[in-house]
Amino acid sequence: MIYLDFTQMLFFILWGIVVIIFFLWFAYLYFKKEIITVLSSTVLMKIFIPLVLMYPFAFSKKNIVSTGVNAYNQYLSEINKVFIISLIGILFFSLGCYVASKTKINSKLFKELSNAYCYTFSNKKNLTLYFGCLVLIFLFMFKLGFFQNYFGGRSFAMQNTSLRPISNFFYSAGTVFLMITLTRYYDEKSKLVLFYIIFSLAMALTSGTRGAVLNSIMLFVFMYYNINAKDPSRANIFKLFAGGLVLLTAAMYLGDARQQQYNLFVALVHAGDKILYGNNFSDLRDFAWVTAYWNNELQYGKTIISGYLSFIPSSLFPLRSQWGLGIFTVTTIGYDTSIHPGLRPGIFGESYFNFGIIGVCLSSFLYGLVVNIVSKHVQEIIYNSFSKKEIIYKVSLGYLISAAISNFMITAGFFNVYVLVIIIFVGILKYMWRRKFNYKSKLRKKYRIIW
């Protein structure tokens, strides 16, 4: 039996109130038929599940399997502190969302970006070119020795830091490609696009990480339900819940496969404990873990700068290997950086370690502001566009952008932002060339008529 002191009872009461508030908000969105939007899916995956729902589970001794006894005993005293920090972050995130909801914002830039995205990736030739580039990089990585173990792509990159940029680019580009091909297949069923989806999944699996495979699938599912929110036969919430369980099971099995445990039954038996006490939604626990060993010396933007400069290999810029968020979290808890990739201190953790509670307030406000701006644009497209193709591609881009925005809060994955920018930039160039070509064609026709 677990006995709680008065203070801890108050914290559990506070947690219960917060959970009820979130459920009431989700219920409101459900009856409004907006249960899945860019905003709600961001809140669900980045805030509610990892930072709120997981709070009581962080106290369980079952976490010792992931953290060890000493770390467990150390971080227990910090859970309530980081929970309060997270609630402050949630409050300012909500304020940012509110300001965005009351602000009229020119959507011209987003429309131009989405037009370029739609034009570029609704074309099978462009998809084929993209796919061919990925295959060439994959073959090059194979030659370098990345895939001696099929699920060992990330592990090989961890051990060979000079080759890590190749790995980062390949898996980041592969994640975007998977989202694009899923979008293309939803728009128009094609055996060729289905082949691209299957092959890109196979290549993504070589990373050994769940994110490389499941993030794009999850974004696509959210996109699908967002588009079909008004159609109960398609946007069935129970099907969404069942699909979520399937994705979680796949994530657990992939984790076992990475450790060369291929028995599906064993993976299913231990899936519950891995979800609740493993490293899947452990943001709040990891936040407390790092805080417990932290010397309270603020980083003043060092990890953020390192993340923003992720396009520069750490072998060429040694300070990146000293300042990175993964390096900071691992060295703080006393682990080996060549083995451990880093802990996830939650969506508000990095801003706290860099600028304290002021950093949390400012960054979370801006995060809520930008996420809700994107969400408003996406909903406007769904409600006001008459073309199915336009809705599908523009909403797809909205979800890709929303995923990229989170990398400004957790800069360990900021390389993904550069990859997405490059891909969209290429699309913009092709789109501008087409518009210029069409304009010249019109002039030539006009000239012939006059002549």
XYZ file of C-alpha atoms in Angstrom:
451
model
C 0.000 0.000 0.000
C 1.248 3.495 -0.879
C 0.835 6.196 1.767
C 0.744 9.805 0.607
C 1.627 12.845 2.686
C -0.622 15.912 2.638
C 1.467 17.791 0.051
C 1.498 14.874 -2.350
C -2.263 14.459 -1.951
C -2.688 18.108 -2.987
C -0.553 17.493 -6.066
C -2.656 14.491 -7.064
C -5.805 16.565 -6.585
C -4.266 19.277 -8.776
C -3.364 16.629 -11.373
C -6.942 15.326 -11.330
C -8.343 18.823 -11.891
C -5.970 19.410 -14.820
C -6.908 16.071 -16.400
C -10.623 16.896 -16.071
C -10.045 20.284 -17.744
C -8.293 18.606 -20.659
C -11.031 15.988 -21.029
C -13.692 18.698 -21.002
C -11.804 20.531 -23.763
C -11.500 17.354 -25.842
C -15.217 16.653 -25.274
C -16.057 20.186 -26.440
C -14.007 19.632 -29.608
C -15.668 16.252 -30.155
C -19.196 17.687 -30.107
C -17.990 20.575 -32.251
C -16.678 17.936 -34.703
C -13.152 19.293 -34.424
C -11.685 16.598 -32.192
C -8.654 16.308 -34.483
C -7.009 19.515 -35.642
C -3.391 20.643 -35.855
C -3.835 22.282 -32.453
C -5.583 19.400 -30.681
C -3.194 16.746 -32.047
C -0.215 18.865 -30.969
C -1.665 19.277 -27.479
C -2.438 15.562 -27.259
C 0.960 14.251 -28.343
C 3.317 16.969 -27.101
C 1.636 18.118 -23.893
C -1.261 16.089 -22.493
C 0.058 12.535 -22.754
C 3.771 13.007 -21.933
C 3.530 15.876 -19.420
C 0.114 15.491 -17.752
C -1.297 12.004 -18.141
C 2.010 10.329 -17.270
C 2.486 12.251 -14.003
C 1.319 9.533 -11.550
C 3.181 6.801 -13.419
C 6.494 8.612 -12.937
C 6.356 7.656 -9.233
C 6.192 3.905 -9.878
C 9.203 1.732 -9.057
C 8.702 0.058 -12.428
C 10.637 3.010 -13.866
C 13.772 1.531 -12.297
C 14.082 -0.820 -15.285
C 14.686 2.244 -17.483
C 16.474 4.572 -15.064
C 18.222 2.408 -12.483
C 17.727 2.539 -8.710
C 19.933 5.545 -7.975
C 18.413 7.752 -10.667
C 14.894 6.741 -9.591
C 15.580 7.728 -5.995
C 17.137 11.006 -7.149
C 14.400 12.192 -9.497
C 11.427 11.428 -7.225
C 11.873 14.677 -5.319
C 11.851 16.668 -8.580
C 8.651 15.356 -10.196
C 6.328 17.840 -8.519
C 8.638 20.717 -9.395
C 8.811 19.886 -13.101
C 5.069 19.195 -13.119
C 4.450 22.765 -11.922
C 6.922 24.089 -14.525
C 5.009 22.144 -17.182
C 1.680 23.575 -15.979
C 3.125 27.088 -16.260
C 4.230 26.217 -19.799
C 0.738 24.924 -20.586
C -0.813 28.135 -19.248
C 1.340 30.368 -21.461
C 0.849 27.999 -24.416
C -2.901 28.490 -23.932
C -2.447 32.277 -23.829
C -0.549 32.098 -27.118
C -3.347 30.042 -28.656
C -5.919 32.560 -27.416
C -4.040 35.519 -28.928
C -3.781 33.649 -32.249
C -7.523 32.942 -32.202
C -8.279 36.665 -31.832
C -5.745 37.882 -34.383
C -6.382 38.306 -38.098
C -3.325 37.047 -39.939
C -2.540 37.292 -43.636
C -2.415 33.740 -44.981
C -0.799 34.657 -48.319
C 2.565 33.095 -47.416
C 0.986 29.832 -46.302
C -1.132 29.731 -49.473
C 1.916 30.208 -51.688
C 3.849 27.506 -49.817
C 0.938 25.090 -50.014
C 0.420 25.810 -53.728
C 4.067 24.952 -54.379
C 3.803 21.817 -52.228
C 0.623 20.705 -53.989
C 2.071 21.321 -57.464
C 5.354 19.547 -56.738
C 4.179 16.384 -54.992
C 0.951 15.749 -56.861
C 3.306 15.008 -59.767
C 4.499 11.387 -59.920
C 7.664 12.365 -61.777
C 8.763 14.518 -58.858
C 7.980 11.703 -56.430
C 10.037 9.302 -58.532
C 12.978 11.720 -58.562
C 12.717 12.122 -54.774
C 12.537 8.350 -54.318
C 15.547 7.807 -56.579
C 17.649 10.235 -54.514
C 16.718 8.404 -51.308
C 17.664 5.039 -52.800
C 21.043 6.375 -53.926
C 21.778 7.678 -50.421
C 20.612 4.358 -48.963
C 22.991 2.406 -51.215
C 25.834 4.770 -50.296
C 25.106 4.215 -46.593
C 25.050 0.475 -47.195
C 28.503 0.695 -48.744
C 29.730 2.660 -45.719
C 28.611 -0.182 -43.431
C 25.500 1.346 -41.851
C 23.352 -1.765 -42.110
C 25.458 -4.593 -40.700
C 22.534 -4.886 -38.317
C 19.243 -4.165 -40.129
C 17.916 -2.064 -37.241
C 21.295 -0.513 -36.428
C 21.338 2.641 -38.553
C 21.204 5.072 -35.643
C 23.610 3.017 -33.521
C 26.175 3.026 -36.341
C 25.814 6.803 -36.686
C 26.292 7.220 -32.923
C 29.581 5.330 -33.125
C 30.771 7.114 -36.294
C 30.079 10.788 -35.646
C 31.667 11.945 -38.920
C 28.985 9.985 -40.825
C 26.084 11.129 -38.660
C 25.028 14.021 -40.969
C 24.394 11.497 -43.772
C 22.217 9.446 -41.461
C 20.359 12.521 -40.171
C 19.611 13.764 -43.672
C 18.523 10.359 -44.974
C 16.100 9.561 -42.148
C 14.737 13.119 -41.988
C 14.145 13.176 -45.751
C 12.663 9.681 -45.544
C 10.171 10.788 -42.886
C 8.972 13.659 -45.067
C 8.855 11.398 -48.143
C 6.681 8.883 -46.294
C 4.196 11.606 -45.347
C 4.157 12.895 -48.930
C 3.592 9.450 -50.459
C 0.813 8.662 -47.983
C -0.780 11.974 -48.965
C -0.366 11.178 -52.668
C -1.904 7.730 -52.221
C -4.866 9.224 -50.361
C -5.404 11.651 -53.238
C -5.135 9.032 -55.963
C -4.629 5.299 -55.478
C -1.610 4.100 -57.412
C 0.396 0.885 -57.316
C 3.589 2.831 -57.958
C 2.964 5.158 -54.992
C 2.048 2.160 -52.825
C 5.399 0.621 -53.759
C 7.126 3.851 -52.716
C 5.313 3.734 -49.358
C 6.318 0.124 -48.653
C 9.920 0.640 -49.752
C 10.300 3.883 -47.780
C 8.933 2.102 -44.688
C 11.520 -0.637 -45.162
C 14.299 1.948 -45.411
C 12.996 3.854 -42.379
C 13.015 0.683 -40.274
C 16.791 0.472 -40.654
C 17.164 3.415 -38.279
C 15.941 1.262 -35.404
C 13.973 4.253 -34.084
C 10.223 4.396 -33.761
C 10.055 8.058 -34.773
C 11.486 7.493 -38.252
C 8.637 5.102 -39.040
C 5.648 6.073 -36.931
C 5.764 9.886 -36.838
C 4.730 10.241 -40.480
C 2.028 7.594 -40.162
C 0.673 9.342 -37.081
C 0.674 12.728 -38.842
C -1.141 11.199 -41.809
C -3.798 9.633 -39.562
C -4.388 12.981 -37.851
C -4.576 14.654 -41.262
C -7.106 12.087 -42.505
C -9.376 12.524 -39.476
C -9.091 16.293 -39.647
C -10.200 16.363 -43.288
C -13.085 13.934 -42.690
C -14.228 15.346 -39.333
C -17.752 15.982 -40.632
C -18.132 12.436 -41.965
C -18.927 10.005 -39.074
C -18.407 6.947 -41.282
C -14.783 7.952 -41.931
C -13.835 9.934 -38.833
C -14.910 7.368 -36.282
C -13.261 8.149 -32.950
C -13.252 4.473 -31.922
C -11.397 3.541 -35.109
C -8.899 6.297 -34.304
C -8.404 4.879 -30.811
C -7.966 1.348 -32.209
C -5.505 2.657 -34.782
C -3.573 4.380 -32.016
C -3.278 1.082 -30.132
C -2.001 -0.626 -33.275
C 0.655 2.076 -33.737
C 1.683 1.790 -30.082
C 1.986 -1.981 -30.418
C 4.097 -1.552 -33.537
C 6.283 0.918 -31.661
C 6.802 -1.541 -28.792
C 7.641 -4.364 -31.180
C 10.112 -2.204 -33.085
C 11.850 -1.425 -29.807
C 12.135 -5.154 -29.076
C 13.332 -5.904 -32.617
C 16.094 -3.336 -32.201
C 17.287 -5.425 -29.251
C 16.966 -8.585 -31.375
C 13.832 -9.812 -29.589
C 11.464 -10.819 -32.406
C 8.750 -12.674 -30.492
C 5.514 -10.722 -30.999
C 3.794 -12.410 -28.029
C 6.568 -11.346 -25.657
C 6.344 -7.792 -27.007
C 2.573 -7.720 -26.435
C 2.849 -9.067 -22.879
C 5.235 -6.305 -21.850
C 3.723 -3.559 -24.025
C 1.737 -1.965 -21.184
C 4.739 -1.530 -18.898
C 6.866 -0.222 -21.762
C 4.269 2.390 -22.661
C 3.833 3.596 -19.086
C 7.337 3.136 -17.675
C 9.629 2.844 -20.706
C 11.062 5.587 -22.877
C 8.067 6.285 -25.103
C 6.171 8.977 -23.177
C 8.764 9.581 -20.493
C 9.156 13.347 -20.990
C 8.053 14.363 -17.491
C 10.140 11.643 -15.828
C 13.199 12.519 -17.917
C 12.683 16.219 -17.163
C 12.786 15.382 -13.458
C 15.734 13.025 -13.977
C 17.924 15.682 -15.614
C 16.787 18.333 -13.116
C 17.807 16.079 -10.205
C 21.432 15.992 -11.404
C 21.545 19.520 -12.812
C 23.729 22.119 -11.060
C 21.167 24.890 -11.796
C 23.625 26.636 -14.112
C 21.584 28.061 -17.001
C 22.812 27.297 -20.510
C 21.752 30.711 -21.896
C 20.906 29.379 -25.342
C 23.893 27.064 -25.855
C 21.813 23.945 -26.587
C 19.448 26.013 -28.752
C 22.281 27.477 -30.831
C 23.750 24.003 -31.214
C 20.413 22.732 -32.496
C 20.005 25.621 -34.927
C 23.496 24.900 -36.301
C 22.744 21.217 -36.789
C 23.497 21.540 -40.521
C 27.172 21.802 -39.506
C 28.688 18.393 -38.583
C 29.928 18.281 -34.990
C 33.266 16.986 -36.330
C 33.716 20.369 -38.072
C 32.253 22.454 -35.247
C 33.383 20.874 -31.951
C 31.237 23.184 -29.825
C 28.163 21.397 -31.170
C 29.391 18.190 -29.556
C 29.645 20.055 -26.244
C 26.440 22.100 -26.352
C 23.838 19.826 -27.944
C 20.698 19.040 -25.945
C 21.387 15.297 -26.130
C 24.957 15.876 -24.928
C 23.743 18.162 -22.129
C 21.147 15.708 -20.805
C 23.450 12.685 -21.007
C 26.487 14.347 -19.415
C 24.290 15.861 -16.694
C 23.072 12.448 -15.561
C 26.595 11.003 -15.943
C 26.074 8.660 -18.897
C 28.327 7.942 -21.883
C 27.465 10.191 -24.849
C 28.784 7.664 -27.372
C 26.176 5.133 -26.234
C 23.188 7.127 -24.999
C 21.553 9.523 -27.533
C 19.987 11.731 -24.870
C 16.883 12.176 -22.729
C 13.667 14.005 -23.668
C 12.929 16.704 -21.068
C 9.570 17.539 -22.612
C 8.415 20.392 -24.793
C 9.250 22.958 -22.083
C 12.426 21.373 -20.700
C 15.052 22.868 -22.992
C 13.794 26.434 -22.555
C 13.883 25.902 -18.771
C 17.478 24.646 -18.736
C 18.539 27.584 -20.920
C 16.590 30.557 -19.531
C 14.707 29.320 -16.481
C 11.016 29.916 -15.911
C 11.078 33.120 -18.008
C 12.256 31.048 -20.970
C 9.403 28.607 -20.415
C 6.819 31.408 -20.370
C 8.092 33.155 -23.498
C 8.794 30.066 -25.635
C 5.528 28.327 -24.730
C 3.543 31.491 -25.549
C 5.195 31.724 -28.977
C 4.728 27.990 -29.519
C 1.001 28.214 -28.815
C 0.702 31.321 -31.001
C 2.372 29.735 -34.049
C 0.713 26.314 -33.705
C -2.741 27.855 -33.538
C -1.984 30.126 -36.511
C -1.133 27.038 -38.576
C -4.203 25.249 -37.211
C -6.448 28.187 -38.211
C -5.054 28.168 -41.751
C -5.631 24.432 -42.065
C -9.224 24.675 -40.830
C -9.861 27.582 -43.208
C -8.672 25.455 -46.126
C -10.902 22.541 -45.101
C -13.981 24.759 -44.760
C -13.473 27.033 -47.776
C -11.759 24.953 -50.479
C -13.832 23.073 -53.037
C -11.039 21.011 -54.552
C -10.361 17.691 -52.805
C -6.782 17.664 -54.102
C -6.149 21.162 -52.753
C -7.508 20.250 -49.317
C -5.482 17.044 -49.065
C -2.116 18.543 -49.989
C -2.501 21.806 -48.119
C -3.621 20.084 -44.916
C -0.738 17.635 -45.310
C 1.699 20.556 -45.451
C 0.057 22.078 -42.382
C 0.780 18.950 -40.357
C 4.366 18.773 -41.614
C 4.897 22.387 -40.579
C 3.329 21.787 -37.158
C 5.712 18.871 -36.597
C 8.655 21.051 -37.648
C 7.621 23.810 -35.231
C 8.086 21.463 -32.250
C 11.783 21.258 -33.162
C 12.130 24.896 -32.136
C 11.125 23.763 -28.638
C 13.251 20.585 -28.584
C 16.223 21.400 -30.819
C 17.703 17.890 -30.778
C 15.661 17.230 -33.933
C 16.193 20.610 -35.581
C 17.930 18.996 -38.551
C 14.422 17.955 -39.664
C 13.534 21.624 -40.122
C 16.366 22.166 -42.595
C 15.408 19.090 -44.584
C 11.773 20.217 -44.792
C 12.863 23.740 -45.800
C 15.081 22.341 -48.573
C 12.283 20.147 -49.898
C 9.740 22.973 -49.864
C 12.277 25.390 -51.389
C 12.831 23.019 -54.320
C 9.061 22.823 -54.702
C 8.801 26.619 -54.705
C 11.452 26.899 -57.421
C 9.613 24.392 -59.613
C 6.311 26.136 -58.922
C 7.748 29.575 -59.806
C 9.304 28.167 -62.981
C 5.951 26.762 -64.035
C 4.210 30.100 -63.410
C 6.913 31.939 -65.350
C 6.672 29.439 -68.218
C 2.867 29.739 -68.318
C 3.139 33.533 -68.319
C 5.549 33.489 -71.257
C 3.278 31.072 -73.126
C 0.369 33.471 -72.706
C 2.480 36.345 -74.020
C 3.522 34.311 -77.068
C -0.093 33.428 -77.813
C -1.130 37.046 -77.423
C 1.690 38.175 -79.725
C 0.653 35.671 -82.418
C -2.952 36.877 -82.229
C -1.860 40.504 -82.632
C 0.523 39.562 -85.428
